[in-house]
CSV table of C-alpha atoms in Angstrom, one decimal:
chain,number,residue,atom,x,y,z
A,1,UNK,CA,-3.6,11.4,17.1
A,2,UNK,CA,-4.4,7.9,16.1
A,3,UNK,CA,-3.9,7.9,12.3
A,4,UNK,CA,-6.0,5.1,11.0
A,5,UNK,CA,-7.7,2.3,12.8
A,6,UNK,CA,-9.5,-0.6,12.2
A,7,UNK,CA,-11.4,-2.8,14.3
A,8,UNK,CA,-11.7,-5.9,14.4
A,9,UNK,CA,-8.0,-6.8,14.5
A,10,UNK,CA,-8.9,-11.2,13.6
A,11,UNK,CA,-11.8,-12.4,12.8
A,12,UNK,CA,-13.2,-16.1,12.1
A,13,UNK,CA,-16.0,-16.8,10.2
A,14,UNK,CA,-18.1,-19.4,8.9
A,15,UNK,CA,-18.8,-19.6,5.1
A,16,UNK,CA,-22.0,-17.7,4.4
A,17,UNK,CA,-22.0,-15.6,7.8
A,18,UNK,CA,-21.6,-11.7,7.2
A,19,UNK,CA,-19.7,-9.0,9.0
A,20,UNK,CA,-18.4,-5.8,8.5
A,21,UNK,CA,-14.9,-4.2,8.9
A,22,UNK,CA,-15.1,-0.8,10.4
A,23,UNK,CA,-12.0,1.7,9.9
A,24,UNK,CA,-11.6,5.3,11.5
A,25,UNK,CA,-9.0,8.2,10.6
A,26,UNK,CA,-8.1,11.4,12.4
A,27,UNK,CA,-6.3,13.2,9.7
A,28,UNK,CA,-9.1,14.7,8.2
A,29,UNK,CA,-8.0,13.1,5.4
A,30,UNK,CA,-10.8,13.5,1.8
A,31,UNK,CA,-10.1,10.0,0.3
A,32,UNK,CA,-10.3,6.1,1.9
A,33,UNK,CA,-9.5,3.3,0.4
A,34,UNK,CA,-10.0,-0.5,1.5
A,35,UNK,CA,-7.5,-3.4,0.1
A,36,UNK,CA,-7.2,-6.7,0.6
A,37,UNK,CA,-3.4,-8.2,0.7
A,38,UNK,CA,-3.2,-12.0,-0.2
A,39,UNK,CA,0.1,-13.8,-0.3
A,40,UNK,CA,2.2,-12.7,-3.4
A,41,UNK,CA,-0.8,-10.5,-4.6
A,42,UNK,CA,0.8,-7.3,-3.3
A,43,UNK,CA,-2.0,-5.0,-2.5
A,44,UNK,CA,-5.5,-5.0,-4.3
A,45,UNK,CA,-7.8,-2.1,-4.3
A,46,UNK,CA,-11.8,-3.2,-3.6
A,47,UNK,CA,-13.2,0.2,-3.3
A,48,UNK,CA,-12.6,3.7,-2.5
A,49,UNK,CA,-14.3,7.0,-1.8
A,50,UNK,CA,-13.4,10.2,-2.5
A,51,UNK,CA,-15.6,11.9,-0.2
A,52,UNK,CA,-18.7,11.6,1.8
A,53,UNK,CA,-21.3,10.1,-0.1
A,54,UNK,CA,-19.1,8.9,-2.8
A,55,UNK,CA,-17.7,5.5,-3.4
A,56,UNK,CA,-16.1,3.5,-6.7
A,57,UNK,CA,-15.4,0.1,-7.3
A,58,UNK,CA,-11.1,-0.8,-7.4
A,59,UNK,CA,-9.9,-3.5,-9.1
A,60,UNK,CA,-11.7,-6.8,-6.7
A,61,UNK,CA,-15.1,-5.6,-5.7
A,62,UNK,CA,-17.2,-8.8,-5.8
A,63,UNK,CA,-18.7,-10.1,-2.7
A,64,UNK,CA,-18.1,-6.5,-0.7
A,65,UNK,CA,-20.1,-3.4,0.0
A,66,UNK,CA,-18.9,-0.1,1.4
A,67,UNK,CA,-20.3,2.7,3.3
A,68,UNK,CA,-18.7,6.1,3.6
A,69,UNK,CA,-20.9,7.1,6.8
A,70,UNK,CA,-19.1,10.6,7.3
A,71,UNK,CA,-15.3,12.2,6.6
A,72,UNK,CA,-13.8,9.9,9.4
A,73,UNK,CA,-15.3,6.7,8.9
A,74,UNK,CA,-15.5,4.1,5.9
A,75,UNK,CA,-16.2,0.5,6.4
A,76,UNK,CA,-16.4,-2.9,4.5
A,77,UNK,CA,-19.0,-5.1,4.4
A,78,UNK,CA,-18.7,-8.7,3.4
A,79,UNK,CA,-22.6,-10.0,3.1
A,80,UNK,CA,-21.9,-13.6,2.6
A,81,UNK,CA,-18.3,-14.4,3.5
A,82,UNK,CA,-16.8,-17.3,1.1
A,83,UNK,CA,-13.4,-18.6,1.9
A,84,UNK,CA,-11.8,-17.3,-1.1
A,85,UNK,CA,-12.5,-13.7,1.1
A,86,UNK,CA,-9.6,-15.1,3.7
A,87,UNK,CA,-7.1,-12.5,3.4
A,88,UNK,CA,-5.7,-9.0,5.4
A,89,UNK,CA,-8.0,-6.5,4.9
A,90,UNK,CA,-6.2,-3.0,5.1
A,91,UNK,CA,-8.1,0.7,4.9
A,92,UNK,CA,-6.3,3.7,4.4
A,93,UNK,CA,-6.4,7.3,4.0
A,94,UNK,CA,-4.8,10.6,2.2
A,95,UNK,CA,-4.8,13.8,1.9
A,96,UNK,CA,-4.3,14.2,-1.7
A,97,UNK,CA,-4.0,18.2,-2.1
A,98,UNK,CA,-2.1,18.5,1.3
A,99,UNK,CA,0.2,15.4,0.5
A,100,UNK,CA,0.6,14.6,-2.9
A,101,UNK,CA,-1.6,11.0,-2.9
A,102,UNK,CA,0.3,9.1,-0.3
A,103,UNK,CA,-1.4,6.4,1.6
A,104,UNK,CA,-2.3,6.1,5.4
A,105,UNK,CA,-2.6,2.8,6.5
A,106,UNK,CA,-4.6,0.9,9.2
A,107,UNK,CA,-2.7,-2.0,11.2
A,108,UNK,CA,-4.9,-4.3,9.4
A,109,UNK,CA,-7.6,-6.8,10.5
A,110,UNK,CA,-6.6,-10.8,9.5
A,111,UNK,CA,-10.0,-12.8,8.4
A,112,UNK,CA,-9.9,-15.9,8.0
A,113,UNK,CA,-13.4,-17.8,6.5
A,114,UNK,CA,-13.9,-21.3,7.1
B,1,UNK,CA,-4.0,-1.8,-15.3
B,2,UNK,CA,-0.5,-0.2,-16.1
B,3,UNK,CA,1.7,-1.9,-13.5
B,4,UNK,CA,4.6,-2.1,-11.3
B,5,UNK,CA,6.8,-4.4,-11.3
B,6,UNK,CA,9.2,-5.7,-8.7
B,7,UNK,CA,11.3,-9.2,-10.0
B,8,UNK,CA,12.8,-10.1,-6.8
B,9,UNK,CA,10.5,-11.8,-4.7
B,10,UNK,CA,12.7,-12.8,-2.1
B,11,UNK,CA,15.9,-11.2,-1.4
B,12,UNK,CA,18.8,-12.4,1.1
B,13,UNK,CA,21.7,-11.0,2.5
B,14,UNK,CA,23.9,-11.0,5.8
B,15,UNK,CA,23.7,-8.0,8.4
B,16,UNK,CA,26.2,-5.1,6.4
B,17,UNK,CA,25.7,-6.0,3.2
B,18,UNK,CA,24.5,-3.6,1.0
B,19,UNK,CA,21.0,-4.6,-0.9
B,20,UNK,CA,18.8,-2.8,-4.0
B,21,UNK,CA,15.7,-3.8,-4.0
B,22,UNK,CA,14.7,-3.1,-7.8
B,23,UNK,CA,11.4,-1.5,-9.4
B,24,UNK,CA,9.7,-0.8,-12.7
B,25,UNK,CA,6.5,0.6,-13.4
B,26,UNK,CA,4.4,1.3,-16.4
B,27,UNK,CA,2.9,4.6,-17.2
B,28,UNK,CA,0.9,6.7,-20.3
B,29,UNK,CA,0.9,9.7,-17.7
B,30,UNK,CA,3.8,12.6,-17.6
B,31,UNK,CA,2.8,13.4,-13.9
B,32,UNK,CA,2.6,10.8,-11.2
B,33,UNK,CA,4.9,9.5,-7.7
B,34,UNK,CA,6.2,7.3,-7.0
B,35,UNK,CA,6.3,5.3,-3.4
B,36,UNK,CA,8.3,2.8,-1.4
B,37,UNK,CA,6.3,1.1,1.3
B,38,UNK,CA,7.9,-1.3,4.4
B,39,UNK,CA,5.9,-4.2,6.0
B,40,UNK,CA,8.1,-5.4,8.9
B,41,UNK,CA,7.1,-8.5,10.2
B,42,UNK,CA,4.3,-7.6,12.6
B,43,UNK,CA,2.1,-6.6,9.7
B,44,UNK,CA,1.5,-2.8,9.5
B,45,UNK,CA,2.4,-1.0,5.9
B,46,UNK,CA,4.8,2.4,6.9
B,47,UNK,CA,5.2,4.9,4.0
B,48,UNK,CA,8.9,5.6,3.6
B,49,UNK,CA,8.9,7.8,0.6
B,50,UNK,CA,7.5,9.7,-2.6
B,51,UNK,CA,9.2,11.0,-5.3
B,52,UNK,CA,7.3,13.5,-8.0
B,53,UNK,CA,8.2,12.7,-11.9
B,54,UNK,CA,9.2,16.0,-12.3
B,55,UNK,CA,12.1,15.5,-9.8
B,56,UNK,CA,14.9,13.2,-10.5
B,57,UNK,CA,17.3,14.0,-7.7
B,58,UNK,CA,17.8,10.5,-6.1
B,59,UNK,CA,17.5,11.3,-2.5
B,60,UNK,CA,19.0,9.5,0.5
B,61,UNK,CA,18.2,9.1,4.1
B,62,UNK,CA,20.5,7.8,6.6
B,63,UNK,CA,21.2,4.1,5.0
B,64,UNK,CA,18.1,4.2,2.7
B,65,UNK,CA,18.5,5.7,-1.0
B,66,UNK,CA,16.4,5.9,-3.7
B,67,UNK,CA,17.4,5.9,-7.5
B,68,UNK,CA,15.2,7.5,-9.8
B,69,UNK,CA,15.8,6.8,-13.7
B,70,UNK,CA,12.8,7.8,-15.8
B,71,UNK,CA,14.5,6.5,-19.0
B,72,UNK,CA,14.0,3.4,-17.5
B,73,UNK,CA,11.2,3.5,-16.0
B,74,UNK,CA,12.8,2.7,-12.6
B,75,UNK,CA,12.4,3.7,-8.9
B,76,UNK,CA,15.0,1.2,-6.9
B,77,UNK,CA,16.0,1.3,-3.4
B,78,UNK,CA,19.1,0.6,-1.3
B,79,UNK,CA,19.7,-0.1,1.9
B,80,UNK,CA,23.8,0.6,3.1
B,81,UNK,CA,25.0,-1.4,5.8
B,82,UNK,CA,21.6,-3.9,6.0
B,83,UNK,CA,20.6,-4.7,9.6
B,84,UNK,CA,18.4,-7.6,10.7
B,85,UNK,CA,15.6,-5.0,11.8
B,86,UNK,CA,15.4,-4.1,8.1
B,87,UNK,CA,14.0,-7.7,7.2
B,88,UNK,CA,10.7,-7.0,5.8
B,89,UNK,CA,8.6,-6.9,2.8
B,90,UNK,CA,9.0,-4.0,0.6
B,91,UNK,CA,6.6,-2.4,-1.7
B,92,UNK,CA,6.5,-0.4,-4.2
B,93,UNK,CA,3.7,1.9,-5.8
B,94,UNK,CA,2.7,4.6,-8.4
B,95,UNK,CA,-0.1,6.7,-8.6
B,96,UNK,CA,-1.2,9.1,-11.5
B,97,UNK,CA,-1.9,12.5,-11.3
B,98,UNK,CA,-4.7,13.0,-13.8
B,99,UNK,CA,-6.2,9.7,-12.4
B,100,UNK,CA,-9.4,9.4,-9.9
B,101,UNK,CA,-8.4,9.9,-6.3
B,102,UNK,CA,-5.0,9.2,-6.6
B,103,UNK,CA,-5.1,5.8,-6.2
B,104,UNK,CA,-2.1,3.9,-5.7
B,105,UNK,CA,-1.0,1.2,-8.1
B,106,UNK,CA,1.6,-1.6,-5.6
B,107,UNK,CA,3.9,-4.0,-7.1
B,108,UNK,CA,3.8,-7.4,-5.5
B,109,UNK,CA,6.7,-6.8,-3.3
B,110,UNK,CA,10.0,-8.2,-2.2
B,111,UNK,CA,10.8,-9.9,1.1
B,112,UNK,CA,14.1,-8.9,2.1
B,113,UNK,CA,15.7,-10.9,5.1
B,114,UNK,CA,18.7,-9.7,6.7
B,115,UNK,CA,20.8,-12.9,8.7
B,116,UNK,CA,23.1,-11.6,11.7
């Protein structure tokens, strides 16, 4: 039982390249979340998704696209990476019914953009 | 976005002291939690608690409690007897009942380091 993981753990990129930030959960867990974590930021939500097929915008969207492929699986797109994008990206998952909203979390993959 | 909001930004204190790390969070709902989150140094978030509004029995496990006031609006956490593997950053986070998904809400956390 793996929880939550994410792949790649670092990444380097060059301003304009793209990539995409894959995360996978066990828990069959409804909801999935991505964040970004930037020095005395806390935690920022850039999108979620409720279920399969469904997906909402959190609080920093811009320059990210998401893709709920299935229940397990919800990754993060960055189309043209900008250096302002340098950050920990985190997913995460719940429950909700079964555990009352609390959050899952991936190790985590470090990004920087050059 | 109603917030929460932790004012220490860096705490420090030498192995056995006792430390509260302090939170206060905004909200227009009458059902929500309440969580405490601990990033040790090597970077992965681990989900300590959650506390219901509806229940304001501070709780306490091992060396960690938690004090829930909601007159104040408060949620802080202590740690008994600190130790130098509690040095980490400490989050804290609401989400709302009634709200989409259940998303959580984090403060911007405190770093607490514990010197032998």
């Amino acid at each position: 039982n793996a929880g939550v993981t994410q792949t790649p753990k670092f990444q380097v990129l060059k301003t304009g390249q793209s990539m995409t930030l894959q995360c996978a959960q066990d828990m069959n867990h409804n909801s999935m979340y991505w964040y970004r974590q930037d020095p005395g930021m806390g935690l920022r939500l850039i999108y979620y998704s409720a279920s399969e097929g469904t997906t909402d915008k959190g609080e920093v969207p811009n320059g990210y696209n998401v893709s709920r492929l299935n229940k397990r699986e919800f990754s993060l797109r960055l189309e043209s990476a900008a250096p302002s994008q340098t950050s920990v990206y985190f997913c995460a998952s719940s429950g909700l019914a079964t555990s009352s909203y609390e959050q899952y979390f991936g190790p985590g993959t470090r990004l920087t953009v050059t | 976005a109603q917030k929460v909001t932790q004012a220490q930004t860096e705490i420090s204190v030498v192995e056995k002291e006792d430390v509260t790390l302090d939170c206060v969070y905004e909200t227009r709902d009458t059902t929500y939690y309440l969580f405490w989150y601990k990033q040790p140094p090597s970077g992965e978030l681990v989900f300590l608690i959650r506390r219901n509004s509806f229940d304001e029995q501070n709780e306490i496990s091992g060396r960690y409690s938690w004090n829930f006031q909601k007159s104040t609006s408060s949620f802080n956490f202590t740690i008994t007897a600190s130790q130098v593997v509690d040095s980490a950053v400490y989050f804290c986070a609401r989400a709302d009942r009634g709200s989409t998904l259940g998303r959580l809400y984090f403060g911007r956390g405190t770093q607490l380091t514990v010197w032998p």
